[in-house]
């Protein structure tokens, strides 16, 4: 009998997919017979580009996380309204989610980390495992915990996480002490894709000198464009940006012109400019690429991310205004020339796959 695994992914940026799909690839490599369904609102093409195996896709997951106005700015009032509407209509939404899961008929659910899906799994008695570096309970509490309705919303989010038998926490991550009341917390190493390093080939494809340093500007899955046309020219540097930015400068090139996957592009570059975010941080660190980050003091993950990056990567952060104006040359040169620590290994991939496969084997005995 085929084992049906459903993977529910929050569409809030690309980080949830970035940390989860390497584990799914590893599971399928170890047990090819597992039947895979992905459930999200992320573009199917994005998911397919990160998976080495076929999958069924269910679009339209009921999860939003936070309402963003940019890659780093949250619309707090709109987020509060969205949570209020969701929880006022909770029973109807839960029943709709139950119906979706009944139709999909999974034997096990992995959730990163839509709590409505976990609540529906609990209602149906479907085994579930949560996995992530964050959770919406801690983020809601950080941004909206002083609102009159907060206690009721937080309690429901917390109880919903009880639908997971365990929560796999990928380093670096939030502490998540509150979730320990409803599920088992399992700390793991990082999850990140390793790229193929080909700095010579990348420079050849971009038609830049072999001695040129390459910097990638990547702000993750929530679009944000920097006014790079106003940046000063930095001698010896070429910058890689999304093609849809439409930058017309000799020292800028589109990602797409390299003809490489993003992990290979990143691994073959010298530095990435980004915001605090799980996927880019861990992929840069594990591939030995320097990171210049835009400071984001309000983001709950910033503190644990900052500590981990300082230990495992060449890493500096600057205020948003400095980066937007391109006043970064001293920091960029320092990062390009300073000694690099030993690259961390993405041990969380195998660690998570082994834990999940143990549950699959136990469940197969009862199917």
mmCIF file of C-alpha atoms in Angstrom:
data_model
loop_
_atom_site.group_PDB
_atom_site.id
_atom_site.type_symbol
_atom_site.label_atom_id
_atom_site.label_comp_id
_atom_site.label_asym_id
_atom_site.label_seq_id
_atom_site.Cartn_x
_atom_site.Cartn_y
_atom_site.Cartn_z
ATOM 1 C CA UNK A 1 0.000 0.000 0.000
ATOM 2 C CA UNK A 2 1.337 3.457 -0.931
ATOM 3 C CA UNK A 3 2.141 5.781 1.964
ATOM 4 C CA UNK A 4 0.657 9.248 1.426
ATOM 5 C CA UNK A 5 2.694 12.171 2.801
ATOM 6 C CA UNK A 6 1.174 15.658 2.712
ATOM 7 C CA UNK A 7 3.506 18.647 3.166
ATOM 8 C CA UNK A 8 1.714 21.874 4.151
ATOM 9 C CA UNK A 9 3.796 25.009 3.549
ATOM 10 C CA UNK A 10 3.063 28.549 4.649
ATOM 11 C CA UNK A 11 3.196 30.913 1.640
ATOM 12 C CA UNK A 12 4.637 33.745 3.778
ATOM 13 C CA UNK A 13 7.829 34.205 1.739
ATOM 14 C CA UNK A 14 10.003 31.360 0.461
ATOM 15 C CA UNK A 15 11.743 30.424 3.720
ATOM 16 C CA UNK A 16 9.219 27.782 4.787
ATOM 17 C CA UNK A 17 9.661 25.924 1.516
ATOM 18 C CA UNK A 18 13.432 26.517 1.493
ATOM 19 C CA UNK A 19 13.997 24.721 4.792
ATOM 20 C CA UNK A 20 11.441 21.942 4.192
ATOM 21 C CA UNK A 21 11.978 20.734 0.629
ATOM 22 C CA UNK A 22 15.570 19.503 1.148
ATOM 23 C CA UNK A 23 14.132 17.164 3.793
ATOM 24 C CA UNK A 24 11.463 15.952 1.374
ATOM 25 C CA UNK A 25 14.125 15.233 -1.246
ATOM 26 C CA UNK A 26 16.058 13.219 1.328
ATOM 27 C CA UNK A 27 12.945 11.255 2.389
ATOM 28 C CA UNK A 28 12.123 10.412 -1.224
ATOM 29 C CA UNK A 29 15.742 9.405 -1.829
ATOM 30 C CA UNK A 30 15.600 7.016 1.146
ATOM 31 C CA UNK A 31 12.059 5.715 0.549
ATOM 32 C CA UNK A 32 11.081 6.312 -3.108
ATOM 33 C CA UNK A 33 7.656 4.724 -2.662
ATOM 34 C CA UNK A 34 6.271 7.550 -0.534
ATOM 35 C CA UNK A 35 3.471 9.337 -2.413
ATOM 36 C CA UNK A 36 3.946 13.110 -2.089
ATOM 37 C CA UNK A 37 1.387 15.919 -2.007
ATOM 38 C CA UNK A 38 2.337 19.571 -1.461
ATOM 39 C CA UNK A 39 -0.269 21.933 -0.036
ATOM 40 C CA UNK A 40 0.435 25.681 -0.218
ATOM 41 C CA UNK A 41 -0.234 28.857 -2.169
ATOM 42 C CA UNK A 42 3.337 29.211 -3.399
ATOM 43 C CA UNK A 43 3.883 28.957 -7.160
ATOM 44 C CA UNK A 44 4.005 25.328 -8.239
ATOM 45 C CA UNK A 45 6.976 26.176 -10.480
ATOM 46 C CA UNK A 46 8.968 27.370 -7.456
ATOM 47 C CA UNK A 47 8.263 24.156 -5.565
ATOM 48 C CA UNK A 48 9.088 22.011 -8.592
ATOM 49 C CA UNK A 49 12.418 23.809 -9.033
ATOM 50 C CA UNK A 50 13.445 22.755 -5.514
ATOM 51 C CA UNK A 51 12.200 19.163 -5.630
ATOM 52 C CA UNK A 52 13.858 16.286 -7.456
ATOM 53 C CA UNK A 53 10.671 14.202 -7.504
ATOM 54 C CA UNK A 54 7.135 14.481 -8.795
ATOM 55 C CA UNK A 55 4.252 15.562 -6.573
ATOM 56 C CA UNK A 56 0.571 16.344 -6.520
ATOM 57 C CA UNK A 57 -0.266 19.943 -5.691
ATOM 58 C CA UNK A 58 -3.163 21.411 -3.710
ATOM 59 C CA UNK A 59 -3.312 25.190 -4.086
ATOM 60 C CA UNK A 60 -4.996 27.683 -1.767
ATOM 61 C CA UNK A 61 -3.815 26.901 1.761
ATOM 62 C CA UNK A 62 -5.530 29.008 4.447
ATOM 63 C CA UNK A 63 -2.425 30.575 6.026
ATOM 64 C CA UNK A 64 -0.934 34.047 5.703
ATOM 65 C CA UNK A 65 1.311 34.646 8.726
ATOM 66 C CA UNK A 66 1.700 38.411 8.521
ATOM 67 C CA UNK A 67 0.454 41.078 6.112
ATOM 68 C CA UNK A 68 3.557 42.625 4.553
ATOM 69 C CA UNK A 69 3.959 45.960 2.778
ATOM 70 C CA UNK A 70 7.557 45.106 1.820
ATOM 71 C CA UNK A 71 10.119 42.404 2.558
ATOM 72 C CA UNK A 72 10.735 43.923 5.995
ATOM 73 C CA UNK A 73 7.653 45.996 6.869
ATOM 74 C CA UNK A 74 4.511 44.582 8.459
ATOM 75 C CA UNK A 75 1.096 46.232 8.268
ATOM 76 C CA UNK A 76 0.155 45.638 11.902
ATOM 77 C CA UNK A 77 -3.421 46.895 11.662
ATOM 78 C CA UNK A 78 -4.125 44.795 8.570
ATOM 79 C CA UNK A 79 -2.508 41.768 10.216
ATOM 80 C CA UNK A 80 -4.640 42.235 13.344
ATOM 81 C CA UNK A 81 -7.797 42.519 11.226
ATOM 82 C CA UNK A 82 -6.902 39.386 9.284
ATOM 83 C CA UNK A 83 -6.396 37.375 12.470
ATOM 84 C CA UNK A 84 -9.642 38.735 13.954
ATOM 85 C CA UNK A 85 -11.608 37.735 10.859
ATOM 86 C CA UNK A 86 -9.952 34.328 10.811
ATOM 87 C CA UNK A 87 -10.707 33.537 14.411
ATOM 88 C CA UNK A 88 -14.250 34.929 14.346
ATOM 89 C CA UNK A 89 -14.855 32.491 11.486
ATOM 90 C CA UNK A 90 -12.705 29.756 13.008
ATOM 91 C CA UNK A 91 -15.249 26.928 13.027
ATOM 92 C CA UNK A 92 -16.114 27.379 9.344
ATOM 93 C CA UNK A 93 -12.449 27.572 8.383
ATOM 94 C CA UNK A 94 -11.632 24.513 10.447
ATOM 95 C CA UNK A 95 -14.447 22.539 8.820
ATOM 96 C CA UNK A 96 -13.224 23.600 5.356
ATOM 97 C CA UNK A 97 -9.674 22.511 6.221
ATOM 98 C CA UNK A 98 -10.954 19.195 7.559
ATOM 99 C CA UNK A 99 -12.776 18.650 4.252
ATOM 100 C CA UNK A 100 -9.584 19.350 2.274
ATOM 101 C CA UNK A 101 -7.585 16.871 4.324
ATOM 102 C CA UNK A 102 -10.324 14.237 4.102
ATOM 103 C CA UNK A 103 -10.194 14.547 0.323
ATOM 104 C CA UNK A 104 -6.374 14.328 0.232
ATOM 105 C CA UNK A 105 -6.387 11.308 2.614
ATOM 106 C CA UNK A 106 -2.807 11.670 3.908
ATOM 107 C CA UNK A 107 -1.256 9.118 6.238
ATOM 108 C CA UNK A 108 1.078 11.739 7.723
ATOM 109 C CA UNK A 109 1.192 15.546 7.563
ATOM 110 C CA UNK A 110 4.315 17.702 7.748
ATOM 111 C CA UNK A 111 3.469 21.342 8.463
ATOM 112 C CA UNK A 112 5.746 24.390 8.183
ATOM 113 C CA UNK A 113 3.876 25.793 9.919
ATOM 114 C CA UNK A 114 0.162 26.478 9.168
ATOM 115 C CA UNK A 115 -1.583 25.956 12.489
ATOM 116 C CA UNK A 116 -5.067 25.608 10.971
ATOM 117 C CA UNK A 117 -3.817 22.513 9.137
ATOM 118 C CA UNK A 118 -2.495 21.133 12.433
ATOM 119 C CA UNK A 119 -5.853 21.793 14.104
ATOM 120 C CA UNK A 120 -7.650 19.959 11.283
ATOM 121 C CA UNK A 121 -5.211 17.056 11.512
ATOM 122 C CA UNK A 122 -5.954 16.784 15.230
ATOM 123 C CA UNK A 123 -9.711 16.838 14.569
ATOM 124 C CA UNK A 124 -9.336 13.973 12.087
ATOM 125 C CA UNK A 125 -6.799 12.001 14.093
ATOM 126 C CA UNK A 126 -4.195 12.263 11.311
ATOM 127 C CA UNK A 127 -0.604 12.109 12.631
ATOM 128 C CA UNK A 128 1.290 15.340 12.061
ATOM 129 C CA UNK A 129 4.768 16.763 12.590
ATOM 130 C CA UNK A 130 5.520 20.492 12.638
ATOM 131 C CA UNK A 131 8.875 21.816 11.478
ATOM 132 C CA UNK A 132 10.262 25.332 11.168
ATOM 133 C CA UNK A 133 12.510 27.987 12.669
ATOM 134 C CA UNK A 134 9.505 30.032 13.829
ATOM 135 C CA UNK A 135 5.801 29.782 14.609
ATOM 136 C CA UNK A 136 2.869 32.172 14.324
ATOM 137 C CA UNK A 137 2.167 32.068 18.064
ATOM 138 C CA UNK A 138 5.470 33.760 18.903
ATOM 139 C CA UNK A 139 5.226 36.230 16.012
ATOM 140 C CA UNK A 140 1.653 37.219 16.811
ATOM 141 C CA UNK A 141 2.595 37.683 20.473
ATOM 142 C CA UNK A 142 5.614 39.824 19.546
ATOM 143 C CA UNK A 143 3.689 42.202 17.285
ATOM 144 C CA UNK A 144 0.075 42.070 18.469
ATOM 145 C CA UNK A 145 0.226 40.642 21.983
ATOM 146 C CA UNK A 146 -1.002 43.892 23.568
ATOM 147 C CA UNK A 147 -4.278 43.946 21.594
ATOM 148 C CA UNK A 148 -7.552 43.332 23.506
ATOM 149 C CA UNK A 149 -8.309 40.183 21.535
ATOM 150 C CA UNK A 150 -4.766 38.790 21.781
ATOM 151 C CA UNK A 151 -5.264 36.290 24.609
ATOM 152 C CA UNK A 152 -8.066 34.492 22.804
ATOM 153 C CA UNK A 153 -6.229 34.409 19.475
ATOM 154 C CA UNK A 154 -2.989 33.238 21.076
ATOM 155 C CA UNK A 155 -4.674 30.438 22.992
ATOM 156 C CA UNK A 156 -6.251 29.064 19.826
ATOM 157 C CA UNK A 157 -2.966 29.241 17.913
ATOM 158 C CA UNK A 158 -1.176 27.481 20.755
ATOM 159 C CA UNK A 159 -3.769 24.723 21.153
ATOM 160 C CA UNK A 160 -3.725 24.142 17.386
ATOM 161 C CA UNK A 161 -0.024 23.288 17.556
ATOM 162 C CA UNK A 162 -1.039 20.382 19.771
ATOM 163 C CA UNK A 163 -2.067 18.674 16.530
ATOM 164 C CA UNK A 164 1.642 17.932 15.995
ATOM 165 C CA UNK A 165 3.265 15.095 17.909
ATOM 166 C CA UNK A 166 6.547 16.968 17.732
ATOM 167 C CA UNK A 167 7.993 20.259 16.446
ATOM 168 C CA UNK A 168 11.343 19.971 14.658
ATOM 169 C CA UNK A 169 13.254 23.218 15.283
ATOM 170 C CA UNK A 170 15.903 23.984 12.671
ATOM 171 C CA UNK A 171 18.858 26.058 13.838
ATOM 172 C CA UNK A 172 18.926 29.017 14.022
ATOM 173 C CA UNK A 173 15.454 29.430 15.490
ATOM 174 C CA UNK A 174 13.190 31.022 18.060
ATOM 175 C CA UNK A 175 13.229 29.437 21.551
ATOM 176 C CA UNK A 176 9.510 28.509 21.339
ATOM 177 C CA UNK A 177 9.122 27.879 25.089
ATOM 178 C CA UNK A 178 5.334 28.267 24.963
ATOM 179 C CA UNK A 179 4.949 25.491 22.387
ATOM 180 C CA UNK A 180 6.545 23.046 24.811
ATOM 181 C CA UNK A 181 3.196 23.091 26.652
ATOM 182 C CA UNK A 182 1.446 21.362 23.742
ATOM 183 C CA UNK A 183 4.066 19.435 21.736
ATOM 184 C CA UNK A 184 7.555 17.980 21.951
ATOM 185 C CA UNK A 185 10.298 20.370 20.780
ATOM 186 C CA UNK A 186 13.165 18.676 18.904
ATOM 187 C CA UNK A 187 16.212 20.886 18.177
ATOM 188 C CA UNK A 188 18.046 20.102 14.936
ATOM 189 C CA UNK A 189 20.900 21.514 12.899
ATOM 190 C CA UNK A 190 20.326 23.830 9.929
ATOM 191 C CA UNK A 191 18.520 22.950 6.725
ATOM 192 C CA UNK A 192 20.037 24.483 3.594
ATOM 193 C CA UNK A 193 20.809 23.621 -0.017
ATOM 194 C CA UNK A 194 24.452 23.309 -0.977
ATOM 195 C CA UNK A 195 25.390 24.776 -4.345
ATOM 196 C CA UNK A 196 28.043 23.782 -6.845
ATOM 197 C CA UNK A 197 30.885 26.306 -6.605
ATOM 198 C CA UNK A 198 31.965 27.478 -10.053
ATOM 199 C CA UNK A 199 33.246 31.059 -9.675
ATOM 200 C CA UNK A 200 35.249 30.890 -12.908
ATOM 201 C CA UNK A 201 32.283 29.589 -14.893
ATOM 202 C CA UNK A 202 29.932 32.199 -13.430
ATOM 203 C CA UNK A 203 32.242 35.056 -14.362
ATOM 204 C CA UNK A 204 32.639 33.653 -17.842
ATOM 205 C CA UNK A 205 28.863 33.476 -18.349
ATOM 206 C CA UNK A 206 28.457 37.037 -17.055
ATOM 207 C CA UNK A 207 31.391 38.230 -19.222
ATOM 208 C CA UNK A 208 33.192 39.889 -16.335
ATOM 209 C CA UNK A 209 36.925 39.627 -15.514
ATOM 210 C CA UNK A 210 38.061 36.590 -13.541
ATOM 211 C CA UNK A 211 39.284 38.936 -10.794
ATOM 212 C CA UNK A 212 35.881 40.650 -10.429
ATOM 213 C CA UNK A 213 34.049 40.120 -7.159
ATOM 214 C CA UNK A 214 30.371 39.225 -7.386
ATOM 215 C CA UNK A 215 27.644 40.297 -4.985
ATOM 216 C CA UNK A 216 24.100 38.902 -5.035
ATOM 217 C CA UNK A 217 21.184 41.075 -3.867
ATOM 218 C CA UNK A 218 18.376 38.777 -2.724
ATOM 219 C CA UNK A 219 15.574 39.700 -0.319
ATOM 220 C CA UNK A 220 13.682 36.404 -0.368
ATOM 221 C CA UNK A 221 10.111 35.647 -1.318
ATOM 222 C CA UNK A 222 8.495 38.995 -0.444
ATOM 223 C CA UNK A 223 9.447 41.378 -3.227
ATOM 224 C CA UNK A 224 11.595 44.367 -2.373
ATOM 225 C CA UNK A 225 13.537 46.513 -4.821
ATOM 226 C CA UNK A 226 16.492 48.653 -3.802
ATOM 227 C CA UNK A 227 17.188 51.973 -5.625
ATOM 228 C CA UNK A 228 20.492 50.621 -6.909
ATOM 229 C CA UNK A 229 20.595 53.083 -9.825
ATOM 230 C CA UNK A 230 21.699 55.661 -7.231
ATOM 231 C CA UNK A 231 24.462 53.519 -5.751
ATOM 232 C CA UNK A 232 28.036 54.640 -6.242
ATOM 233 C CA UNK A 233 30.171 52.425 -8.465
ATOM 234 C CA UNK A 234 32.343 50.112 -6.367
ATOM 235 C CA UNK A 235 35.507 49.286 -8.277
ATOM 236 C CA UNK A 236 36.053 45.562 -8.727
ATOM 237 C CA UNK A 237 32.445 44.600 -7.942
ATOM 238 C CA UNK A 238 29.587 43.408 -10.166
ATOM 239 C CA UNK A 239 26.116 42.982 -8.657
ATOM 240 C CA UNK A 240 23.525 40.326 -9.512
ATOM 241 C CA UNK A 241 19.858 41.290 -9.184
ATOM 242 C CA UNK A 242 16.491 39.981 -10.432
ATOM 243 C CA UNK A 243 15.924 40.681 -14.135
ATOM 244 C CA UNK A 244 12.583 42.350 -13.420
ATOM 245 C CA UNK A 245 14.417 45.155 -11.616
ATOM 246 C CA UNK A 246 15.373 46.357 -15.096
ATOM 247 C CA UNK A 247 18.710 47.842 -13.963
ATOM 248 C CA UNK A 248 20.684 49.400 -16.837
ATOM 249 C CA UNK A 249 24.183 49.737 -15.430
ATOM 250 C CA UNK A 250 27.434 48.143 -16.543
ATOM 251 C CA UNK A 251 28.172 46.889 -13.016
ATOM 252 C CA UNK A 252 24.830 45.076 -12.667
ATOM 253 C CA UNK A 253 23.695 41.793 -14.214
ATOM 254 C CA UNK A 254 20.430 39.826 -13.963
ATOM 255 C CA UNK A 255 20.412 36.510 -12.076
ATOM 256 C CA UNK A 256 18.880 34.842 -15.084
ATOM 257 C CA UNK A 257 21.858 35.673 -17.303
ATOM 258 C CA UNK A 258 24.005 33.270 -15.325
ATOM 259 C CA UNK A 259 21.952 30.229 -16.334
ATOM 260 C CA UNK A 260 22.491 28.706 -12.862
ATOM 261 C CA UNK A 261 20.235 27.538 -10.066
ATOM 262 C CA UNK A 262 20.164 29.970 -7.165
ATOM 263 C CA UNK A 263 22.242 27.732 -4.833
ATOM 264 C CA UNK A 264 24.957 27.419 -7.517
ATOM 265 C CA UNK A 265 24.815 31.159 -8.210
ATOM 266 C CA UNK A 266 25.113 31.964 -4.519
ATOM 267 C CA UNK A 267 27.900 29.459 -3.880
ATOM 268 C CA UNK A 268 29.892 30.870 -6.818
ATOM 269 C CA UNK A 269 29.595 34.479 -5.597
ATOM 270 C CA UNK A 270 31.520 36.377 -2.936
ATOM 271 C CA UNK A 271 28.751 38.050 -0.965
ATOM 272 C CA UNK A 272 24.992 38.377 -0.623
ATOM 273 C CA UNK A 273 23.022 41.429 0.483
ATOM 274 C CA UNK A 274 19.757 40.413 2.096
ATOM 275 C CA UNK A 275 17.355 40.792 5.014
ATOM 276 C CA UNK A 276 17.159 38.493 8.048
ATOM 277 C CA UNK A 277 15.570 35.350 6.669
ATOM 278 C CA UNK A 278 16.128 31.654 7.228
ATOM 279 C CA UNK A 279 16.707 30.441 3.675
ATOM 280 C CA UNK A 280 19.254 32.996 2.483
ATOM 281 C CA UNK A 281 21.092 33.128 5.819
ATOM 282 C CA UNK A 282 21.604 29.387 6.133
ATOM 283 C CA UNK A 283 22.355 28.816 2.449
ATOM 284 C CA UNK A 284 24.965 31.588 2.490
ATOM 285 C CA UNK A 285 26.572 30.320 5.704
ATOM 286 C CA UNK A 286 26.625 26.669 4.623
ATOM 287 C CA UNK A 287 28.095 27.629 1.223
ATOM 288 C CA UNK A 288 30.745 29.913 2.733
ATOM 289 C CA UNK A 289 29.358 33.136 1.255
ATOM 290 C CA UNK A 290 29.680 36.434 3.143
ATOM 291 C CA UNK A 291 26.458 38.180 4.222
ATOM 292 C CA UNK A 292 25.678 41.881 4.509
ATOM 293 C CA UNK A 293 22.222 42.128 6.068
ATOM 294 C CA UNK A 294 19.719 44.919 6.434
ATOM 295 C CA UNK A 295 19.030 45.408 10.128
ATOM 296 C CA UNK A 296 15.542 44.430 11.217
ATOM 297 C CA UNK A 297 15.382 45.071 14.969
ATOM 298 C CA UNK A 298 11.639 44.393 15.284
ATOM 299 C CA UNK A 299 11.808 40.894 13.764
ATOM 300 C CA UNK A 300 11.705 38.244 16.537
ATOM 301 C CA UNK A 301 14.161 35.965 14.742
ATOM 302 C CA UNK A 302 16.787 38.690 14.354
ATOM 303 C CA UNK A 303 18.453 38.051 17.734
ATOM 304 C CA UNK A 304 18.962 34.271 17.342
ATOM 305 C CA UNK A 305 19.867 34.713 13.677
ATOM 306 C CA UNK A 306 22.442 37.365 14.554
ATOM 307 C CA UNK A 307 24.144 35.180 17.164
ATOM 308 C CA UNK A 308 24.257 32.159 14.850
ATOM 309 C CA UNK A 309 25.517 34.097 11.826
ATOM 310 C CA UNK A 310 28.306 35.773 13.799
ATOM 311 C CA UNK A 311 29.543 32.325 14.836
ATOM 312 C CA UNK A 312 29.175 30.564 11.486
ATOM 313 C CA UNK A 313 29.670 33.131 8.721
ATOM 314 C CA UNK A 314 31.367 36.323 7.615
ATOM 315 C CA UNK A 315 28.509 38.566 8.581
ATOM 316 C CA UNK A 316 27.711 42.231 9.168
ATOM 317 C CA UNK A 317 24.469 44.195 9.339
ATOM 318 C CA UNK A 318 23.653 47.811 8.492
ATOM 319 C CA UNK A 319 20.612 50.086 8.844
ATOM 320 C CA UNK A 320 18.208 50.077 5.923
ATOM 321 C CA UNK A 321 19.104 53.662 4.976
ATOM 322 C CA UNK A 322 22.779 52.822 4.485
ATOM 323 C CA UNK A 323 21.992 49.897 2.202
ATOM 324 C CA UNK A 324 19.390 51.769 0.162
ATOM 325 C CA UNK A 325 21.916 54.533 -0.492
ATOM 326 C CA UNK A 326 24.695 52.077 -1.332
ATOM 327 C CA UNK A 327 26.886 53.359 1.493
ATOM 328 C CA UNK A 328 28.303 49.904 2.015
ATOM 329 C CA UNK A 329 31.761 49.830 0.415
ATOM 330 C CA UNK A 330 33.808 49.600 3.621
ATOM 331 C CA UNK A 331 31.682 46.741 4.940
ATOM 332 C CA UNK A 332 31.692 44.934 1.596
ATOM 333 C CA UNK A 333 35.482 45.116 1.331
ATOM 334 C CA UNK A 334 35.892 43.925 4.915
ATOM 335 C CA UNK A 335 33.619 40.940 4.369
ATOM 336 C CA UNK A 336 35.387 40.012 1.140
ATOM 337 C CA UNK A 337 38.830 39.927 2.758
ATOM 338 C CA UNK A 338 38.321 38.827 6.377
ATOM 339 C CA UNK A 339 38.980 35.284 7.564
ATOM 340 C CA UNK A 340 36.031 32.947 7.161
ATOM 341 C CA UNK A 341 34.940 30.500 9.875
ATOM 342 C CA UNK A 342 34.459 26.840 9.037
ATOM 343 C CA UNK A 343 31.221 26.402 7.094
ATOM 344 C CA UNK A 344 28.404 24.784 9.073
ATOM 345 C CA UNK A 345 26.953 21.595 7.642
ATOM 346 C CA UNK A 346 23.197 21.375 6.954
ATOM 347 C CA UNK A 347 22.831 18.456 9.344
ATOM 348 C CA UNK A 348 19.167 19.212 9.973
ATOM 349 C CA UNK A 349 18.241 17.644 6.632
ATOM 350 C CA UNK A 350 19.288 14.114 7.526
ATOM 351 C CA UNK A 351 18.311 14.537 11.180
ATOM 352 C CA UNK A 352 14.767 15.515 10.234
ATOM 353 C CA UNK A 353 14.468 12.841 7.536
ATOM 354 C CA UNK A 354 15.454 10.094 9.995
ATOM 355 C CA UNK A 355 12.890 11.256 12.579
ATOM 356 C CA UNK A 356 10.122 11.496 9.974
ATOM 357 C CA UNK A 357 10.984 8.117 8.456
ATOM 358 C CA UNK A 358 10.753 6.481 11.883
ATOM 359 C CA UNK A 359 7.189 7.775 12.139
ATOM 360 C CA UNK A 360 6.421 6.602 8.604
ATOM 361 C CA UNK A 361 7.664 3.090 9.376
ATOM 362 C CA UNK A 362 5.614 2.947 12.578
ATOM 363 C CA UNK A 363 2.501 4.111 10.738
ATOM 364 C CA UNK A 364 2.994 1.677 7.858
ATOM 365 C CA UNK A 365 2.596 -1.212 10.290
ATOM 366 C CA UNK A 366 -0.938 -0.009 11.050
ATOM 367 C CA UNK A 367 -2.096 0.805 7.528
#
